XYZ file of C-alpha atoms in Angstrom:
310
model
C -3.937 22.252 23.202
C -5.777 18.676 22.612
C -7.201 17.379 25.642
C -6.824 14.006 27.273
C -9.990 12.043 26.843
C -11.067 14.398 23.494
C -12.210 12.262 20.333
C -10.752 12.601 16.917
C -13.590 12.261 14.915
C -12.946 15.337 12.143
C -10.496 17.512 11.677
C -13.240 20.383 11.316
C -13.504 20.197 15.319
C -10.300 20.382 15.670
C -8.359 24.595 15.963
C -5.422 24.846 13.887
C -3.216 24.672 16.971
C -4.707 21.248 17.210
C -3.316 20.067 14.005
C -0.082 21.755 14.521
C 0.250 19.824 17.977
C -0.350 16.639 16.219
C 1.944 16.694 13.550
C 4.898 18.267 15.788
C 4.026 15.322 18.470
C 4.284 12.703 15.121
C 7.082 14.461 13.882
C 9.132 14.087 17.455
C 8.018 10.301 17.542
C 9.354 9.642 14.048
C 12.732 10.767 15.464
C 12.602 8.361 18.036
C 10.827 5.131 16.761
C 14.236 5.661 14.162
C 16.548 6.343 16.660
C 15.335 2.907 18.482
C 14.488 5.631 21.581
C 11.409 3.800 23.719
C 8.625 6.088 24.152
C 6.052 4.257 26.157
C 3.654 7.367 26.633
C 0.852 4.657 26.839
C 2.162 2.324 29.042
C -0.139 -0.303 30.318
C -3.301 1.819 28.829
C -5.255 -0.701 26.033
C -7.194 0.589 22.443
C -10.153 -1.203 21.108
C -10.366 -1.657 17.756
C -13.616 -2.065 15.825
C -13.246 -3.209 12.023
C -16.309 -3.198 10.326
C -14.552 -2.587 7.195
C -10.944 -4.144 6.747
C -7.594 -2.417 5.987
C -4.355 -3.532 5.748
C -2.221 0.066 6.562
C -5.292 0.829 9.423
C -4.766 -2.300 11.430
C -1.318 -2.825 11.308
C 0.149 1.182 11.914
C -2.548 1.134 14.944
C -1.576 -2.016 16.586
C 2.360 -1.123 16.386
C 1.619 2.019 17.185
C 0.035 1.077 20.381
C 2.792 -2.128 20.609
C 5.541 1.382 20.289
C 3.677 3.365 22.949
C 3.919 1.060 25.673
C 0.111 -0.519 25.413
C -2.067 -2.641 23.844
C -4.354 -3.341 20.660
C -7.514 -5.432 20.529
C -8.563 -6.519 17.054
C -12.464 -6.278 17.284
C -14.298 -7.222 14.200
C -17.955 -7.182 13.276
C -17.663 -11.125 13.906
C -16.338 -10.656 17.195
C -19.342 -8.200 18.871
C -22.197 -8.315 19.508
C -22.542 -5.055 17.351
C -22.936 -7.749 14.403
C -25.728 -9.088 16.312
C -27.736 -6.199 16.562
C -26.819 -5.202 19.815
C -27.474 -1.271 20.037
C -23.839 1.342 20.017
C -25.134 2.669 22.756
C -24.743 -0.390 25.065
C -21.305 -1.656 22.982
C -20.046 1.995 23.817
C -20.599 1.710 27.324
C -19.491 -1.919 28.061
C -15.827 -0.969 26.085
C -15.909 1.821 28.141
C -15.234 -0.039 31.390
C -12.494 -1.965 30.044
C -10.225 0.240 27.585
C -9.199 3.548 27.356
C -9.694 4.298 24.089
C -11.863 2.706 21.379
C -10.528 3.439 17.308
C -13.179 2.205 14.562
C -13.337 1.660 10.656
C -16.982 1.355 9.618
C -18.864 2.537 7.084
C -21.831 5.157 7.663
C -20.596 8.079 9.426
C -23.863 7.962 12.270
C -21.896 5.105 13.443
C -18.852 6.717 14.734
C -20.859 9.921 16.075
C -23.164 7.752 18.031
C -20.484 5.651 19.535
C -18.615 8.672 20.378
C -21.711 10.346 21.992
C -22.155 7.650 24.584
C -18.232 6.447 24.984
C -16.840 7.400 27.849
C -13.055 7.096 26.813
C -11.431 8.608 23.348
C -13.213 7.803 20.114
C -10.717 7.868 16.946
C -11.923 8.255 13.643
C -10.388 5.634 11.769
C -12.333 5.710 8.541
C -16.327 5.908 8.010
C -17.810 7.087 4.221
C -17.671 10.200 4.996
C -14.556 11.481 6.584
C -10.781 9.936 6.926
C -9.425 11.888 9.430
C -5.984 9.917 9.998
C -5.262 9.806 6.693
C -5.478 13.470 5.824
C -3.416 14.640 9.028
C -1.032 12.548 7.826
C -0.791 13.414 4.450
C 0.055 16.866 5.715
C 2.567 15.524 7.414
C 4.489 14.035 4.363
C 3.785 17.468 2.845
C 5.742 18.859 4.619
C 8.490 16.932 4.971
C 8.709 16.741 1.326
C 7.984 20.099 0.897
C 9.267 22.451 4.155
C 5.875 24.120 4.531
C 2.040 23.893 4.299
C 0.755 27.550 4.462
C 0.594 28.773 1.072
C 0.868 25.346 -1.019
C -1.869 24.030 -3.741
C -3.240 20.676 -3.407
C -5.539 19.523 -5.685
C -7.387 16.759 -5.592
C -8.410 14.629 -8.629
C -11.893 11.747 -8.403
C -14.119 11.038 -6.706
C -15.359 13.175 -3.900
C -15.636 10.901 -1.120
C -14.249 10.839 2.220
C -10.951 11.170 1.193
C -11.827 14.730 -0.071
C -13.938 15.937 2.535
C -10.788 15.370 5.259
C -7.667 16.716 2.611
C -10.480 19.613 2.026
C -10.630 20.028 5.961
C -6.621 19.483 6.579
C -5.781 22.165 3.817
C -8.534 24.955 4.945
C -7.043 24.686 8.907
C -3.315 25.033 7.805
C -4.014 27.502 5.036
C -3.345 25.500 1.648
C -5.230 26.221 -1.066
C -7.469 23.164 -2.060
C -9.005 22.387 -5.361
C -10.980 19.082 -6.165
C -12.469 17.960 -9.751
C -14.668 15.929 -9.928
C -17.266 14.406 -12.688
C -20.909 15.739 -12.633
C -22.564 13.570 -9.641
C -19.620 13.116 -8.164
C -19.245 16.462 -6.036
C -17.619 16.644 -2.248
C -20.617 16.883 0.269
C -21.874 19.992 0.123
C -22.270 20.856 4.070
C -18.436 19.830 4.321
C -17.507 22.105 1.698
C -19.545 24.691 3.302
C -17.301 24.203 6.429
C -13.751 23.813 4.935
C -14.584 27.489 3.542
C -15.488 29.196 6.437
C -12.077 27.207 7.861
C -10.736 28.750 5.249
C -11.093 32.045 5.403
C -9.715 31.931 9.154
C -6.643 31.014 7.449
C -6.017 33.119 4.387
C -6.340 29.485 2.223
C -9.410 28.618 -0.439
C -11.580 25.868 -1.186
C -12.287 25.361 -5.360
C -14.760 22.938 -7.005
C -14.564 22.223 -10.825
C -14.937 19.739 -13.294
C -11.873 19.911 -15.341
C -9.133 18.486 -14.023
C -6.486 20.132 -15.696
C -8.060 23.324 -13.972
C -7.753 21.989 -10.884
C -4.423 21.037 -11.217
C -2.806 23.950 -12.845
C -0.066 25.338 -10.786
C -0.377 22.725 -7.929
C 2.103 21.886 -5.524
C 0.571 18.776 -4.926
C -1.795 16.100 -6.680
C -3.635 13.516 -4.731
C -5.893 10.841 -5.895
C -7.932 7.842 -4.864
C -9.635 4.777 -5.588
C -12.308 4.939 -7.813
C -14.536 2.278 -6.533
C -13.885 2.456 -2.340
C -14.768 -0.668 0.080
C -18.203 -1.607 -0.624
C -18.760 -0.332 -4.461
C -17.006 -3.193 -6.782
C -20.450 -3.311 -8.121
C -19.732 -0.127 -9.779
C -16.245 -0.626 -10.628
C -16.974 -0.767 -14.401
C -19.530 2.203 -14.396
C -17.409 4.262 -12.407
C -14.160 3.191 -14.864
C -16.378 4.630 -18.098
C -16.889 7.989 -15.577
C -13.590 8.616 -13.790
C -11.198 7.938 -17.427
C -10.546 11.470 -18.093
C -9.719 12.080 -14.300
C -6.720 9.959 -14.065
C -3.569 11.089 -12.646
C -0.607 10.537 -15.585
C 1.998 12.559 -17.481
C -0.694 14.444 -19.493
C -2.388 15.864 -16.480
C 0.950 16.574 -14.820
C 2.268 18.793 -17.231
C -0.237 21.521 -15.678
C 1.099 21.166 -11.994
C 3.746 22.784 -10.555
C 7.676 21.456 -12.251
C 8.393 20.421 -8.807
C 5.202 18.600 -7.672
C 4.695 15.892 -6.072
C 1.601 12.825 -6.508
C 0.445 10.943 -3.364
C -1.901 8.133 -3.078
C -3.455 6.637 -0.092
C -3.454 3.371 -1.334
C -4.705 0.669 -2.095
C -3.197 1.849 -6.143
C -4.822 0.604 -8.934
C -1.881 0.874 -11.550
C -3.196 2.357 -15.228
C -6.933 3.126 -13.184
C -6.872 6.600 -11.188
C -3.092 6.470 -11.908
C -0.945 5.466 -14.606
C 2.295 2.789 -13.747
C 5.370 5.522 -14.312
C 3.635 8.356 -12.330
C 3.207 5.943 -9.457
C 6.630 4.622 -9.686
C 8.014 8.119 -10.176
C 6.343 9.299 -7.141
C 6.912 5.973 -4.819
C 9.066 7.579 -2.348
C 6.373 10.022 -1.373
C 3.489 7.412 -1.344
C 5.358 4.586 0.839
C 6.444 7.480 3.189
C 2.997 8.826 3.512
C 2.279 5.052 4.005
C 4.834 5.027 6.776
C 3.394 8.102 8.053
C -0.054 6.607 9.030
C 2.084 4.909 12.022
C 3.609 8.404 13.585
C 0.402 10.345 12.697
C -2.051 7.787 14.446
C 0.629 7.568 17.380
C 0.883 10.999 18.363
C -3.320 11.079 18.080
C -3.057 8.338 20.484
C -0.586 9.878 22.645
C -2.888 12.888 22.789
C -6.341 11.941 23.267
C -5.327 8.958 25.676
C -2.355 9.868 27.814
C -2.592 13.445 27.671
């Protein structure tokens, strides 16, 4: 059972009971956010939120989330701390800590998050850094499953770059025992200590973490394709070199015709159309991708609900 007061930083800390609790909590408050039942399990409790790196899906799913669960949602950019003034995390961590009850952030190195969650004395929620997506993942597994009835036992495979995106799916597979497979071009690998993890996760679970090159290797047989952005938040520079790189690892008809008849593509978003996927696979997929979209909101609200209200 998650604790009140735990942070969500990766899913590797988390047991698979964890996860499960999660998505059956998001699951329930999907029901009733469509139902129009209230569900103020937050009521009068406030979350910080610290943007060092924008997002359109991040800030608005948190903010109505917390708007849904009875509290409240402070937008805190860079420009608003002090934290873009050099003041240390430390202090920041412990000043927000005497007036919310939970702090969410979106930055960009991963030390960030750890060392604002090591001196925070409320939750901590992983809301993005380079190295993991937490939120994201749990809630792709959510939209799994509801497009698929299960988890245990599926394929995903992952297709790009392998960035933080693939270190959390690679996590979220290994604890509900999915079999994961990324490819990736030469250079490009998932971080090797996180892939080191997800298999020993996996073999608790009966699943299996694969590595290639090939695409079409990776893909064969899978019940589900994922992809990504090529250039994230902070690498247009390389857009162009990473374009020449990542062309044989886009997601279209071609490479479909090795997954699974019944698959199904997902995309975290932003999309660049005819990039990491072609127009008609998005398009044929849409319903999937705007309801993992949606998703974000239940996900992040039963995290909430968890770590903060117990």
């Amino acid at each position: 059972m998650m604790k009140s007061g735990m942070d969500l930083i990766s899913i590797h800390d988390l047991s698979a009971g964890d996860v499960e609790e999660i998505l059956a909590l998001a699951a329930d408050l999907k029901v009733r956010q469509k139902a129009g039942i209230p569900h103020p399990l937050l009521a009068g409790k406030t979350l910080g939120m610290i943007f060092e790196k924008s997002s359109t899906r991040t800030r608005v799913s948190f903010e109505v989330g917390m708007y849904q669960l009875g509290g409240r949602a402070l937008f805190l950019s860079s420009r608003d701390l002090q934290l873009g003034r050099g003041e240390p995390i430390a202090d920041t961590a412990r000043v927000l800590s005497r007036y919310l009850d939970g702090i969410m952030i979106r930055t960009y190195g991963h030390e960030r998050i750890e060392e604002l969650a090591r001196w925070a004395d409320v939750p901590v929620i992983n809301a993005l850094s380079d190295l993991l997506h937490p939120c994201q993942a749990l809630t792709d597994l959510l939209t799994i499953r509801e497009h698929k009835g299960r988890l245990a036992g599926l394929k995903m495979a992952y297709v790009g770059d392998g960035n933080n995106m693939t270190h959390s799916l690679m996590y979220a597979a290994a604890k509900v025992g999915m079999h994961f497979a990324a490819a990736t071009p030469a250079g490009y690998e998932p971080n090797e200590k996180v892939v080191q993890n997800a298999r020993a996760d996996a073999s608790e679970t009966g699943a299996s973490v694969t590595l290639t090159h090939d695409p079409k290797e990776a893909v064969r047989d899978a019940d589900v394709v994922v992809t990504d952005t090529w250039a994230s938040m902070g690498q247009e520079e390389e857009h162009d070199a990473r374009t020449a790189v990542f062309r044989p690892y886009q997601v279209n008809p071609e490479l479909l015709a090795a997954a699974d008849a019944r698959a199904v593509v997902m995309h975290c978003l932003p999309a660049y159309r005819n990039e990491e996927i072609t127009a008609d696979v998005f398009e044929s997929f849409a319903n999937v991708i705007f309801d993992e979209a949606e998703n974000r909101l239940h996900v992040q609200k039963a995290i909430m609900a968890l770590v903060m209200g117990g």
